[in-house]
Amino acid sequence: MHSLKYLTGYPESIQRQAGELIDSGRLGAYLERKYPSRHAIQNDKTLYGYINELKKQYLRKSPPLSQVRYDSKLNVLKQALGMHSYQSRVQGSKLKAHNSITVAALFKEAPPEFLRMIVVHELAHFKEKEHNKAFYQLCCHMEPDYHQLELDTRLWLQWREQQ
């Protein structure tokens, strides 16, 4: 059985099923069948537009989005799949917020559903800083299949690593 480092927090039954798919060489076919297309968001400017549209749709009253970028140095296992950074600054008598989102560059090659899941996760941090019940409820509000997409994204990462 392979080391399933992207699935460590999942129940034993899911890890066993994933291990069987890997051992039988069927994980790639499963993912290709379920997610046949790749997205066209290949640069930071397009990514900014994509994320900002989702933000406008679901988080209109949250602070503005300051910066968005793909980062090839983002360590997927240690620093998750993307990062949200938030910085408050006092400018005169006003408190200004600076929100930025960084997405691991390997997701340029991902199916659109996986990119959306990562973006939804990072946008949810605009309102909820912690990974608590309210955070995951917000993720599911923006993407009803959030939990399945997170699992499949982790399977995709596992599969990519073992190719």
CSV table of C-alpha atoms in Angstrom, one decimal:
chain,number,residue,atom,x,y,z
A,1,MET,CA,0.0,0.0,0.0
A,2,HIS,CA,1.2,3.5,-0.8
A,3,SER,CA,1.7,6.4,1.6
A,4,LEU,CA,-1.5,8.5,1.4
A,5,LYS,CA,-0.1,11.7,2.8
A,6,TYR,CA,-2.8,13.9,1.2
A,7,LEU,CA,-5.5,11.8,2.8
A,8,THR,CA,-4.2,11.5,6.4
A,9,GLY,CA,-7.2,13.1,8.0
A,10,TYR,CA,-9.8,10.9,6.2
A,11,PRO,CA,-11.4,7.8,7.7
A,12,GLU,CA,-9.7,4.4,7.2
A,13,SER,CA,-12.5,3.2,4.8
A,14,ILE,CA,-11.8,6.1,2.4
A,15,GLN,CA,-8.0,5.6,2.6
A,16,ARG,CA,-8.5,1.9,1.9
A,17,GLN,CA,-10.6,2.7,-1.2
A,18,ALA,CA,-8.1,5.2,-2.4
A,19,GLY,CA,-5.3,2.6,-1.8
A,20,GLU,CA,-7.2,0.0,-3.9
A,21,LEU,CA,-7.6,2.5,-6.8
A,22,ILE,CA,-3.9,3.3,-6.7
A,23,ASP,CA,-2.8,-0.3,-6.4
A,24,SER,CA,-5.0,-1.4,-9.3
A,25,GLY,CA,-3.8,1.5,-11.4
A,26,ARG,CA,-7.4,2.9,-11.8
A,27,LEU,CA,-7.1,6.2,-9.9
A,28,GLY,CA,-6.1,8.1,-13.0
A,29,ALA,CA,-8.9,6.7,-15.1
A,30,TYR,CA,-11.4,7.5,-12.3
A,31,LEU,CA,-10.3,11.1,-12.1
A,32,GLU,CA,-10.2,11.6,-15.9
A,33,ARG,CA,-13.7,10.2,-16.3
A,34,LYS,CA,-15.1,12.3,-13.5
A,35,TYR,CA,-13.1,15.5,-14.4
A,36,PRO,CA,-12.3,15.4,-18.1
A,37,SER,CA,-11.6,19.0,-18.7
A,38,ARG,CA,-8.9,21.5,-17.7
A,39,HIS,CA,-9.6,25.2,-16.9
A,40,ALA,CA,-8.2,28.0,-19.0
A,41,ILE,CA,-7.2,30.3,-16.1
A,42,GLN,CA,-3.5,30.4,-16.7
A,43,ASN,CA,-2.2,33.7,-15.4
A,44,ASP,CA,-2.6,36.0,-12.4
A,45,LYS,CA,-4.8,38.6,-14.1
A,46,THR,CA,-7.3,36.0,-15.2
A,47,LEU,CA,-7.2,34.3,-11.8
A,48,TYR,CA,-7.9,37.7,-10.2
A,49,GLY,CA,-11.0,38.2,-12.4
A,50,TYR,CA,-12.3,34.7,-11.7
A,51,ILE,CA,-11.8,35.0,-7.9
A,52,ASN,CA,-13.3,38.6,-7.8
A,53,GLU,CA,-16.4,37.4,-9.6
A,54,LEU,CA,-17.0,34.6,-7.1
A,55,LYS,CA,-16.3,37.2,-4.3
A,56,LYS,CA,-18.9,39.6,-5.7
A,57,GLN,CA,-21.4,36.8,-6.0
A,58,TYR,CA,-21.1,35.5,-2.4
A,59,LEU,CA,-19.2,37.9,-0.3
A,60,ARG,CA,-20.2,41.4,-1.5
A,61,LYS,CA,-19.8,43.1,1.9
A,62,SER,CA,-16.4,41.6,2.7
A,63,PRO,CA,-13.2,43.7,2.4
A,64,PRO,CA,-11.8,44.1,-1.2
A,65,LEU,CA,-9.5,41.6,-2.8
A,66,SER,CA,-6.1,43.2,-3.1
A,67,GLN,CA,-3.9,40.7,-4.8
A,68,VAL,CA,-4.1,37.3,-6.4
A,69,ARG,CA,-1.4,35.1,-7.8
A,70,TYR,CA,-0.2,31.6,-8.7
A,71,ASP,CA,2.9,30.6,-6.8
A,72,SER,CA,5.2,27.8,-8.0
A,73,LYS,CA,7.0,27.8,-4.6
A,74,LEU,CA,3.9,27.1,-2.5
A,75,ASN,CA,4.5,23.7,-0.8
A,76,VAL,CA,1.3,21.9,-1.3
A,77,LEU,CA,1.6,19.5,1.6
A,78,LYS,CA,2.8,22.0,4.2
A,79,GLN,CA,1.1,25.1,3.2
A,80,ALA,CA,-2.1,23.6,1.8
A,81,LEU,CA,-3.4,24.1,-1.7
A,82,GLY,CA,-3.7,27.9,-1.5
A,83,MET,CA,-3.2,30.7,1.0
A,84,HIS,CA,-5.2,33.6,2.2
A,85,SER,CA,-3.3,36.4,3.9
A,86,TYR,CA,-5.0,39.3,5.7
A,87,GLN,CA,-3.3,42.4,6.9
A,88,SER,CA,-5.0,45.4,8.6
A,89,ARG,CA,-3.3,48.8,8.5
A,90,VAL,CA,-4.3,52.1,9.9
A,91,GLN,CA,-4.2,54.9,7.4
A,92,GLY,CA,-5.1,58.2,9.0
A,93,SER,CA,-8.3,57.6,10.8
A,94,LYS,CA,-9.3,54.6,8.8
A,95,LEU,CA,-8.6,50.9,9.1
A,96,LYS,CA,-7.7,49.4,5.8
A,97,ALA,CA,-7.7,45.7,5.0
A,98,HIS,CA,-5.4,44.0,2.6
A,99,ASN,CA,-6.6,40.5,1.4
A,100,SER,CA,-4.5,38.4,-0.9
A,101,ILE,CA,-5.0,34.9,-2.2
A,102,THR,CA,-2.2,32.7,-3.5
A,103,VAL,CA,-2.9,29.4,-5.3
A,104,ALA,CA,-0.3,26.7,-5.9
A,105,ALA,CA,0.9,26.9,-9.5
A,106,LEU,CA,0.4,23.2,-10.2
A,107,PHE,CA,-3.4,24.0,-10.2
A,108,LYS,CA,-3.0,25.6,-13.6
A,109,GLU,CA,-3.2,22.0,-14.8
A,110,ALA,CA,-6.2,21.1,-12.7
A,111,PRO,CA,-9.8,20.5,-13.6
A,112,PRO,CA,-11.9,23.7,-13.1
A,113,GLU,CA,-13.8,22.1,-10.2
A,114,PHE,CA,-10.6,21.7,-8.2
A,115,LEU,CA,-9.6,25.4,-8.8
A,116,ARG,CA,-13.0,26.5,-7.7
A,117,MET,CA,-12.8,24.4,-4.5
A,118,ILE,CA,-9.5,26.0,-3.6
A,119,VAL,CA,-10.7,29.5,-4.4
A,120,VAL,CA,-13.9,29.0,-2.4
A,121,HIS,CA,-11.8,27.8,0.6
A,122,GLU,CA,-9.6,30.8,0.5
A,123,LEU,CA,-12.6,33.2,0.0
A,124,ALA,CA,-14.3,31.7,3.0
A,125,HIS,CA,-11.3,32.9,5.1
A,126,PHE,CA,-12.4,36.5,4.4
A,127,LYS,CA,-15.3,35.9,6.8
A,128,GLU,CA,-14.1,33.0,8.9
A,129,LYS,CA,-10.4,32.8,9.9
A,130,GLU,CA,-10.6,29.4,11.6
A,131,HIS,CA,-11.6,26.0,10.1
A,132,ASN,CA,-14.7,25.7,12.1
A,133,LYS,CA,-18.3,24.7,11.4
A,134,ALA,CA,-19.3,28.2,10.2
A,135,PHE,CA,-16.3,28.1,7.8
A,136,TYR,CA,-17.3,24.8,6.2
A,137,GLN,CA,-20.9,25.9,6.0
A,138,LEU,CA,-19.8,29.0,4.1
A,139,CYS,CA,-17.7,26.8,1.8
A,140,CYS,CA,-20.7,24.6,1.1
A,141,HIS,CA,-22.9,27.6,0.5
A,142,MET,CA,-20.5,28.8,-2.2
A,143,GLU,CA,-19.8,25.3,-3.6
A,144,PRO,CA,-22.4,22.6,-2.6
A,145,ASP,CA,-20.0,19.7,-3.6
A,146,TYR,CA,-17.2,21.3,-1.5
A,147,HIS,CA,-16.3,18.2,0.6
A,148,GLN,CA,-16.3,15.8,-2.4
A,149,LEU,CA,-14.2,18.2,-4.4
A,150,GLU,CA,-11.7,18.5,-1.6
A,151,LEU,CA,-11.4,14.7,-1.4
A,152,ASP,CA,-11.0,14.4,-5.2
A,153,THR,CA,-8.5,17.2,-5.3
A,154,ARG,CA,-6.4,15.3,-2.7
A,155,LEU,CA,-6.8,12.1,-4.7
A,156,TRP,CA,-5.6,14.1,-7.8
A,157,LEU,CA,-2.5,15.3,-5.9
A,158,GLN,CA,-1.8,11.7,-4.8
A,159,TRP,CA,-2.1,10.4,-8.3
A,160,ARG,CA,0.1,13.2,-9.8
A,161,GLU,CA,2.8,12.4,-7.3
A,162,GLN,CA,2.8,8.7,-8.1
A,163,GLN,CA,3.0,9.0,-11.9
